[in-house]
XYZ file of C-alpha atoms in Angstrom:
88
model
C 218.287 -106.384 69.019
C 219.564 -108.761 71.463
C 222.699 -108.766 73.627
C 225.181 -111.618 72.780
C 224.886 -114.212 75.542
C 228.147 -116.043 76.352
C 228.244 -119.737 76.408
C 229.316 -121.648 79.240
C 232.913 -122.255 78.154
C 233.354 -118.596 77.083
C 232.142 -117.498 80.427
C 234.726 -119.710 82.092
C 237.474 -118.538 79.905
C 236.710 -114.808 80.470
C 236.469 -115.369 84.243
C 239.784 -117.340 84.186
C 241.441 -114.546 82.099
C 240.216 -111.910 84.718
C 241.542 -113.937 87.537
C 244.902 -114.422 85.906
C 245.147 -110.575 85.067
C 244.097 -109.666 88.731
C 246.802 -111.971 90.165
C 249.551 -110.571 87.868
C 248.476 -106.953 88.693
C 248.678 -107.816 92.402
C 252.156 -109.515 92.025
C 253.482 -106.328 90.083
C 251.954 -103.926 92.856
C 253.711 -106.007 95.581
C 257.059 -106.057 93.468
C 256.747 -102.259 93.069
C 256.377 -101.849 96.913
C 259.271 -104.026 97.619
C 261.469 -102.202 95.060
C 260.497 -98.826 96.605
C 261.380 -100.287 100.134
C 264.820 -101.417 98.821
C 265.594 -97.960 97.152
C 264.745 -95.827 100.318
C 267.986 -96.278 102.094
C 269.852 -95.388 98.926
C 267.769 -92.258 98.382
C 268.107 -91.198 101.858
C 272.013 -91.669 101.498
C 272.026 -89.683 98.166
C 270.040 -86.854 99.745
C 272.298 -86.665 102.701
C 275.267 -86.508 100.335
C 273.794 -83.682 98.344
C 273.200 -81.660 101.722
C 276.595 -82.247 102.795
C 277.786 -81.122 99.351
C 275.865 -77.875 99.473
C 277.184 -77.229 103.025
C 280.835 -77.772 101.811
C 280.394 -75.698 98.579
C 278.892 -72.701 100.625
C 281.826 -72.995 103.276
C 284.379 -73.032 100.269
C 282.635 -70.042 98.549
C 282.833 -68.101 101.687
C 286.522 -68.881 102.377
C 287.271 -68.074 98.594
C 285.722 -64.615 98.884
C 287.249 -63.972 102.172
C 290.799 -64.531 100.621
C 289.768 -62.539 97.536
C 288.497 -59.662 99.597
C 291.762 -59.344 101.396
C 293.796 -59.419 98.288
C 291.614 -56.832 96.575
C 291.455 -54.496 99.767
C 295.216 -54.940 100.574
C 296.623 -53.734 97.118
C 294.999 -50.331 97.193
C 297.881 -48.258 95.767
C 295.460 -46.322 93.279
C 296.791 -47.671 90.038
C 296.648 -50.887 88.459
C 296.838 -53.862 86.148
C 294.948 -53.441 83.017
C 295.844 -54.346 79.605
C 299.532 -53.390 78.399
C 299.748 -51.830 75.028
C 302.486 -51.807 72.560
C 304.101 -48.269 72.262
C 305.322 -47.337 68.822
C-alpha cells in the first residue's frame, strides 16, 4: 500500500485553508478577549450591587426581628389570640 501523495495544487489549497482557519481562530480569540475586557466593569458593578443588597437585607432582617421581639415580649399577659370558635 502506498500513501496518497497530494499534487501541487492540492497542497497549496490545503495550506491556504489552514492559514485562513488559523487567522479566523486568532481573530475570534482576540474578539473574545476584548469582549471580556468590556464586560469586566459591568460584572464588578453587579457584584458590588449584590453585596450591598445582602448587607441591606441583613440589616432589615435584624430590625424586623428587633421590632417583632419587642411586640412578643411586651404583650406577656398570659392568654392570647388563637382561633375563635363559634359557640352553639
